[in-house]
Amino acid sequence: MHAKDSAPWWRSAVIYQIYIRSFADGDGDGVGDIAGIRSRLPYLRDLGVDAVWITPWYPSPMVDAGYDVADYTGIDPVFGTVAGAEEFIGEAHDHGLRVILDIVPNHTSDKHAWFEAALAGGPGSPERGRYVFRTGKGASGELPPNDWQGMFGGSAWTRVPDGEWYLHLFAEAQPDLNWENTEVRRDFEKVLAFWFDRGVDGFRIDVAHGLIKQEGLPDVGESGDVLEPTKREDHPHWDRDGVHEIFREWRKVADRYDGERIFTAEAWVSGPKRLARYVRPDELQTAFNFDYLRAPWEAAKLREVIDSSLEALGEVGAPATWVLSNHDVVRHVTRYGRAHTEGRGPRADETAPLDLDMGRRRARAAALLMLALPGGAYVYQGEELGLAEVEDIPEDQLQDPVWERSGHTSRGRDGCRVPIPWSGDAPPFGFGPDGAATWLPQPEIWKDLTVEAESGDPASMLELYRAALRLRREHPALGEGDLHWEETPEGVLLFSRTPGFVCAVNLSGAPYTLPAHTGVLLASGPVEGGALPGDTAVWLAV
Ligand code: NOJ
């Protein structure tokens, strides 16, 4: 038995993100659902991931694709039923897969019964106390209470007919909850327990860094962006100290259950030291490493993020996790296919030339780098197929609220949310029954990137991921553990892990002569005569 077999599962888990609307459609309405996920559980088991994270499946008007929740203990009919969800959780466990849900505590839908009661209750009512209502500025309160901007564009305040304004850091249909309110706190603890009782293994916490707002709601004085971490440590609504008290309480709820139930923070904060505060021993177990996601395809920068992450997280005893893509950022095949690779990626208004072959080559190398690092990792559905961002969705089919709220200046995030291709030569590529139009259109060229087309092709991205995940499970050096950097020329990353493992990644333009090794375990591209070409990674036995 490896030492890693006795460590808690989440310290080295590979968690597969299921964006439920776009994973698999069981009932033919063009939108993914629980029945679809159930039918694909064998695929996920064989891929070799440890857990799935499912984006919100609760009843929702779908203004923000389910991140506007109308009932935290239900299932939206478009996705299935609570009974179906319970069966799914059991089946996933039977396949050896853990299940992480997405909890959205910063805001509800404006159709949530709590918000409807707050509107009906009127100014000063206890129901209104669950949300952030204020009177406006100006002679008759006609101006918003402060200068805060919604992350999807426009003011973060909307006025209701009785004259008060409510806060929404995201869309107007997503009113922010007031986390100073003890009923809000108690209700969310009940929601956690509801799903823990049904066997879920944890939660990804949406906007974990946003729950607490500064007293008095002072002006922020700068414009926001949903995924750009603030550089300020004393921002009026991001990353305030008070959020940690909430998560310490949540941890107590999780610890009442057996089997290592966990939380993962979605916290866009400034740097690893701030992130590490979320994963102190009595708080959450893990947090997404967005600094890693945003790092450019450059050896020195990647190494810097890896080192600073391992150091800051190590100081609080938390494992690192690594992530390259999710449903909010440009798919990394596309990010890495452009000259400027830093950040979460430009959208379709981007005019810089795109070299998808280069993007895929780098994405292959990036997968081997990520999966060789100490700790856990996230895989976003479709990245294992090498899907690129879909940048030409017709404007009249765009669904992301960013498109409208930005006044049609930003196309938003739909390009990474297109239903994934499973089989066949034409849309819907096995996503659902033939003939059903998918909720976002799929590109014809995906016929070469279906699970069916890639399976058994040793040169495919899918077989690379399958092989890497298999090796990661078997090899005692992989998962949590040490990392030792070795000397290299500029532009090359080379590290060893014990026992007997070396990972080399060549991000330079010139071939790199590999160090002595006893065998090649896996390579992202051709390695001939002991030389590693540019944009290629290799795992070596030493
Ligand atoms: C982060 C989620 O990942 C994103 O999709 C959503 O729009 C915002 N939080 C608001 O809930």
PDB file of C-alpha atoms and ligand atoms in Angstrom, residues 17 19 53 55-56 63-68 102-107 151-152 169-171 174 204-209 226-227 266 268 288 290 326-329 400-402 413 417, ligand 1:
ATOM      1  CA  GLN A  17     -16.311  19.376 -13.376  1.00  0.00           C
ATOM      2  CA  TYR A  19     -21.350  21.626 -16.283  1.00  0.00           C
ATOM      3  CA  TRP A  53     -18.389  18.430  -9.178  1.00  0.00           C
ATOM      4  CA  THR A  55     -22.690  22.870 -11.288  1.00  0.00           C
ATOM      5  CA  PRO A  56     -26.017  24.034  -9.764  1.00  0.00           C
ATOM      6  CA  VAL A  63     -30.898  33.839 -15.710  1.00  0.00           C
ATOM      7  CA  ASP A  64     -27.292  32.898 -14.887  1.00  0.00           C
ATOM      8  CA  ALA A  65     -27.414  29.251 -15.980  1.00  0.00           C
ATOM      9  CA  GLY A  66     -28.487  27.999 -12.544  1.00  0.00           C
ATOM     10  CA  TYR A  67     -26.328  30.296 -10.390  1.00  0.00           C
ATOM     11  CA  ASP A  68     -29.611  32.029  -9.584  1.00  0.00           C
ATOM     12  CA  ASP A 102     -22.205  23.587  -6.056  1.00  0.00           C
ATOM     13  CA  ILE A 103     -23.597  25.805  -3.312  1.00  0.00           C
ATOM     14  CA  VAL A 104     -24.403  29.433  -4.094  1.00  0.00           C
ATOM     15  CA  PRO A 105     -24.542  31.378  -0.817  1.00  0.00           C
ATOM     16  CA  ASN A 106     -23.744  34.918  -1.942  1.00  0.00           C
ATOM     17  CA  HIS A 107     -27.063  35.455  -3.675  1.00  0.00           C
ATOM     18  CA  MET A 151     -19.848  41.881 -12.087  1.00  0.00           C
ATOM     19  CA  PHE A 152     -21.803  41.409 -15.301  1.00  0.00           C
ATOM     20  CA  LEU A 169     -23.085  41.871  -7.175  1.00  0.00           C
ATOM     21  CA  PHE A 170     -24.071  39.809 -10.221  1.00  0.00           C
ATOM     22  CA  ALA A 171     -27.245  40.070 -12.349  1.00  0.00           C
ATOM     23  CA  GLN A 174     -29.386  37.593  -8.206  1.00  0.00           C
ATOM     24  CA  ARG A 204     -17.843  23.852  -4.201  1.00  0.00           C
ATOM     25  CA  ILE A 205     -18.642  27.270  -2.722  1.00  0.00           C
ATOM     26  CA  ASP A 206     -19.623  29.885  -5.284  1.00  0.00           C
ATOM     27  CA  VAL A 207     -18.166  33.382  -4.707  1.00  0.00           C
ATOM     28  CA  ALA A 208     -16.805  32.290  -1.320  1.00  0.00           C
ATOM     29  CA  HIS A 209     -14.903  35.558  -1.012  1.00  0.00           C
ATOM     30  CA  VAL A 226     -16.178  38.783 -11.892  1.00  0.00           C
ATOM     31  CA  LEU A 227     -12.929  36.920 -12.246  1.00  0.00           C
ATOM     32  CA  GLU A 266     -14.194  29.620  -5.389  1.00  0.00           C
ATOM     33  CA  TRP A 268     -10.756  35.131  -6.542  1.00  0.00           C
ATOM     34  CA  PHE A 288      -9.227  26.634  -6.591  1.00  0.00           C
ATOM     35  CA  PHE A 290      -6.818  30.629 -10.076  1.00  0.00           C
ATOM     36  CA  ASN A 326     -13.801  25.970 -15.983  1.00  0.00           C
ATOM     37  CA  HIS A 327     -17.157  27.288 -17.191  1.00  0.00           C
ATOM     38  CA  ASP A 328     -16.164  30.931 -16.624  1.00  0.00           C
ATOM     39  CA  VAL A 329     -12.915  31.153 -18.572  1.00  0.00           C
ATOM     40  CA  ASP A 400     -24.857  34.440 -20.892  1.00  0.00           C
ATOM     41  CA  PRO A 401     -26.281  37.521 -19.091  1.00  0.00           C
ATOM     42  CA  VAL A 402     -22.892  39.163 -19.640  1.00  0.00           C
ATOM     43  CA  ARG A 413     -18.826  32.765 -21.316  1.00  0.00           C
ATOM     44  CA  ARG A 417     -20.195  25.962 -22.238  1.00  0.00           C
TER      45      ARG A 417
HETATM   46  C1  NOJ B   1     -19.135  32.122 -10.203  1.00  0.00           C
HETATM   47  C2  NOJ B   1     -19.713  31.108 -11.132  1.00  0.00           C
HETATM   48  O1  NOJ B   1     -18.719  30.187 -11.493  1.00  0.00           O
HETATM   49  C3  NOJ B   1     -20.263  31.881 -12.294  1.00  0.00           C
HETATM   50  O2  NOJ B   1     -20.609  31.047 -13.357  1.00  0.00           O
HETATM   51  C4  NOJ B   1     -21.429  32.685 -11.803  1.00  0.00           C
HETATM   52  O3  NOJ B   1     -21.912  33.497 -12.847  1.00  0.00           O
HETATM   53  C5  NOJ B   1     -21.022  33.580 -10.631  1.00  0.00           C
HETATM   54  N1  NOJ B   1     -20.210  32.902  -9.678  1.00  0.00           N
HETATM   55  C6  NOJ B   1     -22.254  34.099  -9.918  1.00  0.00           C
HETATM   56  O4  NOJ B   1     -22.873  33.073  -9.202  1.00  0.00           O
END
